[in-house]
PDB file of C-alpha atoms in Angstrom:
ATOM      1  CA  MET G 164      16.561 -21.218 -14.607  1.00  0.00           C
ATOM      2  CA  ALA G 165      13.675 -22.751 -12.699  1.00  0.00           C
ATOM      3  CA  LYS G 166      11.906 -19.477 -12.000  1.00  0.00           C
ATOM      4  CA  GLY G 167      12.736 -15.949 -13.135  1.00  0.00           C
ATOM      5  CA  TYR G 168      11.879 -12.589 -11.608  1.00  0.00           C
ATOM      6  CA  LYS G 169       8.878 -12.064 -13.903  1.00  0.00           C
ATOM      7  CA  GLN G 170       7.239 -15.257 -12.666  1.00  0.00           C
ATOM      8  CA  MET G 171       8.095 -14.384  -9.066  1.00  0.00           C
ATOM      9  CA  LEU G 172       6.522 -10.932  -9.481  1.00  0.00           C
ATOM     10  CA  ALA G 173       3.407 -12.399 -11.087  1.00  0.00           C
ATOM     11  CA  GLU G 174       3.014 -14.924  -8.267  1.00  0.00           C
ATOM     12  CA  ALA G 175       3.447 -12.192  -5.637  1.00  0.00           C
ATOM     13  CA  ASP G 176       1.001  -9.912  -7.444  1.00  0.00           C
ATOM     14  CA  ALA G 177      -1.600 -12.686  -7.326  1.00  0.00           C
ATOM     15  CA  VAL G 178      -1.531 -12.866  -3.516  1.00  0.00           C
ATOM     16  CA  VAL G 179      -0.456  -9.407  -2.312  1.00  0.00           C
ATOM     17  CA  GLN G 180      -2.743  -6.400  -2.252  1.00  0.00           C
ATOM     18  CA  SER G 181      -1.095  -3.406  -3.900  1.00  0.00           C
ATOM     19  CA  VAL G 182      -2.178   0.083  -2.885  1.00  0.00           C
ATOM     20  CA  GLU G 183      -2.088   3.374  -4.778  1.00  0.00           C
ATOM     21  CA  CYS G 184      -0.073   6.438  -3.764  1.00  0.00           C
ATOM     22  CA  GLY G 185      -3.013   8.870  -3.680  1.00  0.00           C
ATOM     23  CA  PRO G 186      -5.153   7.119  -1.074  1.00  0.00           C
ATOM     24  CA  MET G 187      -2.073   6.146   0.959  1.00  0.00           C
ATOM     25  CA  ALA G 188      -0.860   9.753   1.127  1.00  0.00           C
ATOM     26  CA  ASP G 189      -4.124  10.540   2.914  1.00  0.00           C
ATOM     27  CA  ARG G 190      -3.246   7.924   5.526  1.00  0.00           C
ATOM     28  CA  LEU G 191       0.196   9.187   6.581  1.00  0.00           C
ATOM     29  CA  ASP G 192      -1.132   9.952  10.069  1.00  0.00           C
ATOM     30  CA  ASP G 193      -3.035   6.667  10.380  1.00  0.00           C
ATOM     31  CA  ASP G 194      -1.580   4.821  13.383  1.00  0.00           C
ATOM     32  CA  SER G 195      -2.745   1.470  12.022  1.00  0.00           C
ATOM     33  CA  ILE G 196      -0.329   1.714   9.066  1.00  0.00           C
ATOM     34  CA  VAL G 197       3.466   1.524   8.953  1.00  0.00           C
ATOM     35  CA  PHE G 198       5.217   2.531   5.735  1.00  0.00           C
ATOM     36  CA  VAL G 199       8.325   0.357   5.332  1.00  0.00           C
ATOM     37  CA  ASP G 200      11.080   1.598   3.028  1.00  0.00           C
ATOM     38  CA  ILE G 201      13.210  -1.347   1.900  1.00  0.00           C
ATOM     39  CA  ARG G 202      15.577   0.602  -0.349  1.00  0.00           C
ATOM     40  CA  ASP G 203      19.319   0.798   0.036  1.00  0.00           C
ATOM     41  CA  PRO G 204      20.533   3.596   2.373  1.00  0.00           C
ATOM     42  CA  ARG G 205      22.163   5.350  -0.613  1.00  0.00           C
ATOM     43  CA  GLU G 206      18.754   5.572  -2.285  1.00  0.00           C
ATOM     44  CA  LEU G 207      17.305   7.175   0.851  1.00  0.00           C
ATOM     45  CA  GLU G 208      20.112   9.732   0.981  1.00  0.00           C
ATOM     46  CA  ARG G 209      19.715  10.546  -2.696  1.00  0.00           C
ATOM     47  CA  GLU G 210      15.915  10.586  -2.980  1.00  0.00           C
ATOM     48  CA  GLY G 211      14.461  11.009   0.516  1.00  0.00           C
ATOM     49  CA  MET G 212      11.661   8.908   1.932  1.00  0.00           C
ATOM     50  CA  ILE G 213       7.991   8.981   2.881  1.00  0.00           C
ATOM     51  CA  PRO G 214       7.528  10.976   6.111  1.00  0.00           C
ATOM     52  CA  GLY G 215       7.389   8.694   9.139  1.00  0.00           C
ATOM     53  CA  ALA G 216       8.454   5.595   7.199  1.00  0.00           C
ATOM     54  CA  PHE G 217      10.441   2.858   8.905  1.00  0.00           C
ATOM     55  CA  HIS G 218      13.608   1.843   7.056  1.00  0.00           C
ATOM     56  CA  ALA G 219      14.158  -1.911   6.857  1.00  0.00           C
ATOM     57  CA  PRO G 220      16.874  -2.937   4.388  1.00  0.00           C
ATOM     58  CA  ARG G 221      15.592  -5.709   2.130  1.00  0.00           C
ATOM     59  CA  GLY G 222      18.502  -7.963   3.019  1.00  0.00           C
ATOM     60  CA  MET G 223      17.553  -7.985   6.714  1.00  0.00           C
ATOM     61  CA  LEU G 224      13.773  -8.222   6.370  1.00  0.00           C
ATOM     62  CA  GLU G 225      13.331 -11.891   7.295  1.00  0.00           C
ATOM     63  CA  PHE G 226      15.537 -11.472  10.342  1.00  0.00           C
ATOM     64  CA  TRP G 227      13.863  -8.252  11.496  1.00  0.00           C
ATOM     65  CA  ILE G 228      10.355  -9.765  11.171  1.00  0.00           C
ATOM     66  CA  ASP G 229      10.988 -13.099  12.919  1.00  0.00           C
ATOM     67  CA  PRO G 230      10.569 -12.691  16.703  1.00  0.00           C
ATOM     68  CA  GLU G 231      12.932 -15.629  17.267  1.00  0.00           C
ATOM     69  CA  SER G 232      15.768 -13.925  15.390  1.00  0.00           C
ATOM     70  CA  PRO G 233      18.467 -12.128  17.371  1.00  0.00           C
ATOM     71  CA  TYR G 234      17.923  -9.224  14.935  1.00  0.00           C
ATOM     72  CA  HIS G 235      14.151  -8.941  15.471  1.00  0.00           C
ATOM     73  CA  LYS G 236      12.733  -5.410  15.482  1.00  0.00           C
ATOM     74  CA  LEU G 237       9.763  -4.811  17.775  1.00  0.00           C
ATOM     75  CA  ARG G 238       8.213  -2.580  15.119  1.00  0.00           C
ATOM     76  CA  PHE G 239       7.281  -5.727  13.202  1.00  0.00           C
ATOM     77  CA  ALA G 240       5.554  -7.245  16.244  1.00  0.00           C
ATOM     78  CA  GLU G 241       2.962  -4.464  16.294  1.00  0.00           C
ATOM     79  CA  PRO G 242      -0.573  -5.280  15.094  1.00  0.00           C
ATOM     80  CA  LYS G 243      -0.367  -2.949  12.084  1.00  0.00           C
ATOM     81  CA  THR G 244      -0.698  -3.031   8.325  1.00  0.00           C
ATOM     82  CA  PHE G 245       2.762  -2.762   6.788  1.00  0.00           C
ATOM     83  CA  VAL G 246       2.962  -0.950   3.446  1.00  0.00           C
ATOM     84  CA  PHE G 247       6.251  -1.846   1.792  1.00  0.00           C
ATOM     85  CA  TYR G 248       7.820   0.340  -0.844  1.00  0.00           C
ATOM     86  CA  CYS G 249      10.977   0.523  -2.922  1.00  0.00           C
ATOM     87  CA  ALA G 250      11.925   2.641  -5.942  1.00  0.00           C
ATOM     88  CA  SER G 251       9.482   1.217  -8.489  1.00  0.00           C
ATOM     89  CA  GLY G 252       7.392  -1.411  -6.705  1.00  0.00           C
ATOM     90  CA  TRP G 253       9.128  -4.642  -7.691  1.00  0.00           C
ATOM     91  CA  ARG G 254      11.248  -5.263  -4.598  1.00  0.00           C
ATOM     92  CA  SER G 255       8.400  -4.140  -2.366  1.00  0.00           C
ATOM     93  CA  LEU G 256       5.974  -6.556  -4.005  1.00  0.00           C
ATOM     94  CA  LEU G 257       8.333  -9.443  -3.255  1.00  0.00           C
ATOM     95  CA  ALA G 258       8.983  -8.096   0.264  1.00  0.00           C
ATOM     96  CA  ALA G 259       5.261  -7.748   0.974  1.00  0.00           C
ATOM     97  CA  ARG G 260       4.719 -11.342  -0.122  1.00  0.00           C
ATOM     98  CA  LEU G 261       7.495 -12.531   2.165  1.00  0.00           C
ATOM     99  CA  ALA G 262       6.110 -10.508   5.088  1.00  0.00           C
ATOM    100  CA  GLN G 263       2.641 -11.886   4.403  1.00  0.00           C
ATOM    101  CA  GLU G 264       4.018 -15.442   4.405  1.00  0.00           C
ATOM    102  CA  MET G 265       5.648 -14.668   7.767  1.00  0.00           C
ATOM    103  CA  GLY G 266       2.279 -13.604   9.192  1.00  0.00           C
ATOM    104  CA  LEU G 267       2.213  -9.831   8.766  1.00  0.00           C
ATOM    105  CA  GLU G 268      -0.660  -7.854   7.302  1.00  0.00           C
ATOM    106  CA  SER G 269       1.215  -6.397   4.351  1.00  0.00           C
ATOM    107  CA  ARG G 270       0.693  -4.355   1.213  1.00  0.00           C
ATOM    108  CA  SER G 271       2.908  -3.103  -1.609  1.00  0.00           C
ATOM    109  CA  LEU G 272       2.898   0.512  -2.787  1.00  0.00           C
ATOM    110  CA  ARG G 273       2.177   0.373  -6.523  1.00  0.00           C
ATOM    111  CA  GLY G 274       4.701   2.390  -8.512  1.00  0.00           C
ATOM    112  CA  GLY G 275       6.947   2.724  -5.488  1.00  0.00           C
ATOM    113  CA  PHE G 276       8.694   5.826  -4.265  1.00  0.00           C
ATOM    114  CA  ALA G 277       9.243   7.073  -7.826  1.00  0.00           C
ATOM    115  CA  GLU G 278       5.498   7.411  -8.362  1.00  0.00           C
ATOM    116  CA  TRP G 279       5.015   8.841  -4.861  1.00  0.00           C
ATOM    117  CA  LYS G 280       7.580  11.561  -5.519  1.00  0.00           C
ATOM    118  CA  THR G 281       6.496  12.267  -9.118  1.00  0.00           C
ATOM    119  CA  SER G 282       2.885  12.721  -8.021  1.00  0.00           C
ATOM    120  CA  GLY G 283       3.946  15.421  -5.553  1.00  0.00           C
ATOM    121  CA  LYS G 284       3.353  13.505  -2.332  1.00  0.00           C
ATOM    122  CA  PRO G 285       5.317  14.594   0.783  1.00  0.00           C
ATOM    123  CA  VAL G 286       8.968  13.577   1.020  1.00  0.00           C
ATOM    124  CA  ASN G 287      11.457  13.874   3.875  1.00  0.00           C
ATOM    125  CA  THR G 288      15.111  14.211   2.973  1.00  0.00           C
ATOM    126  CA  ARG G 289      17.764  12.292   4.827  1.00  0.00           C
ATOM    127  CA  GLU G 290      21.140  13.666   5.784  1.00  0.00           C
ATOM    128  CA  LYS G 291      24.205  11.954   4.370  1.00  0.00           C
ATOM    129  CA  HIS G 292      26.333  10.100   6.869  1.00  0.00           C
ATOM    130  CA  ASN G 293      30.023   9.982   6.142  1.00  0.00           C
ATOM    131  CA  GLY G 294      31.746   7.274   8.003  1.00  0.00           C
TER     132      GLY G 294
END
């Protein structure tokens, strides 16, 4: 294998600013920040999400960010700081690096949603959709 996940995480950690849950919880109402939850929809249903967060499945991220993509989401065209998070912080670190490479001001939430929830920060639950 040319490059494993540990090396990829280390390379992302060297160029992406990670932020802590405590200070970020104080910025939930900050209009200059968008929390981006990249977890699978089943994780959101099971665990909830940060209030006001925008859900962007990891598998669609490149397409949602790129304004030339037919799947582009205007949310990513806003002049904001995007704080990516996943369950533990690994996927979000890689996602934040990708977003940064695509031109977004991005951060990764250290410890992810697990740390957010464990530290007693606010959580919104999501209704299950049966379809």
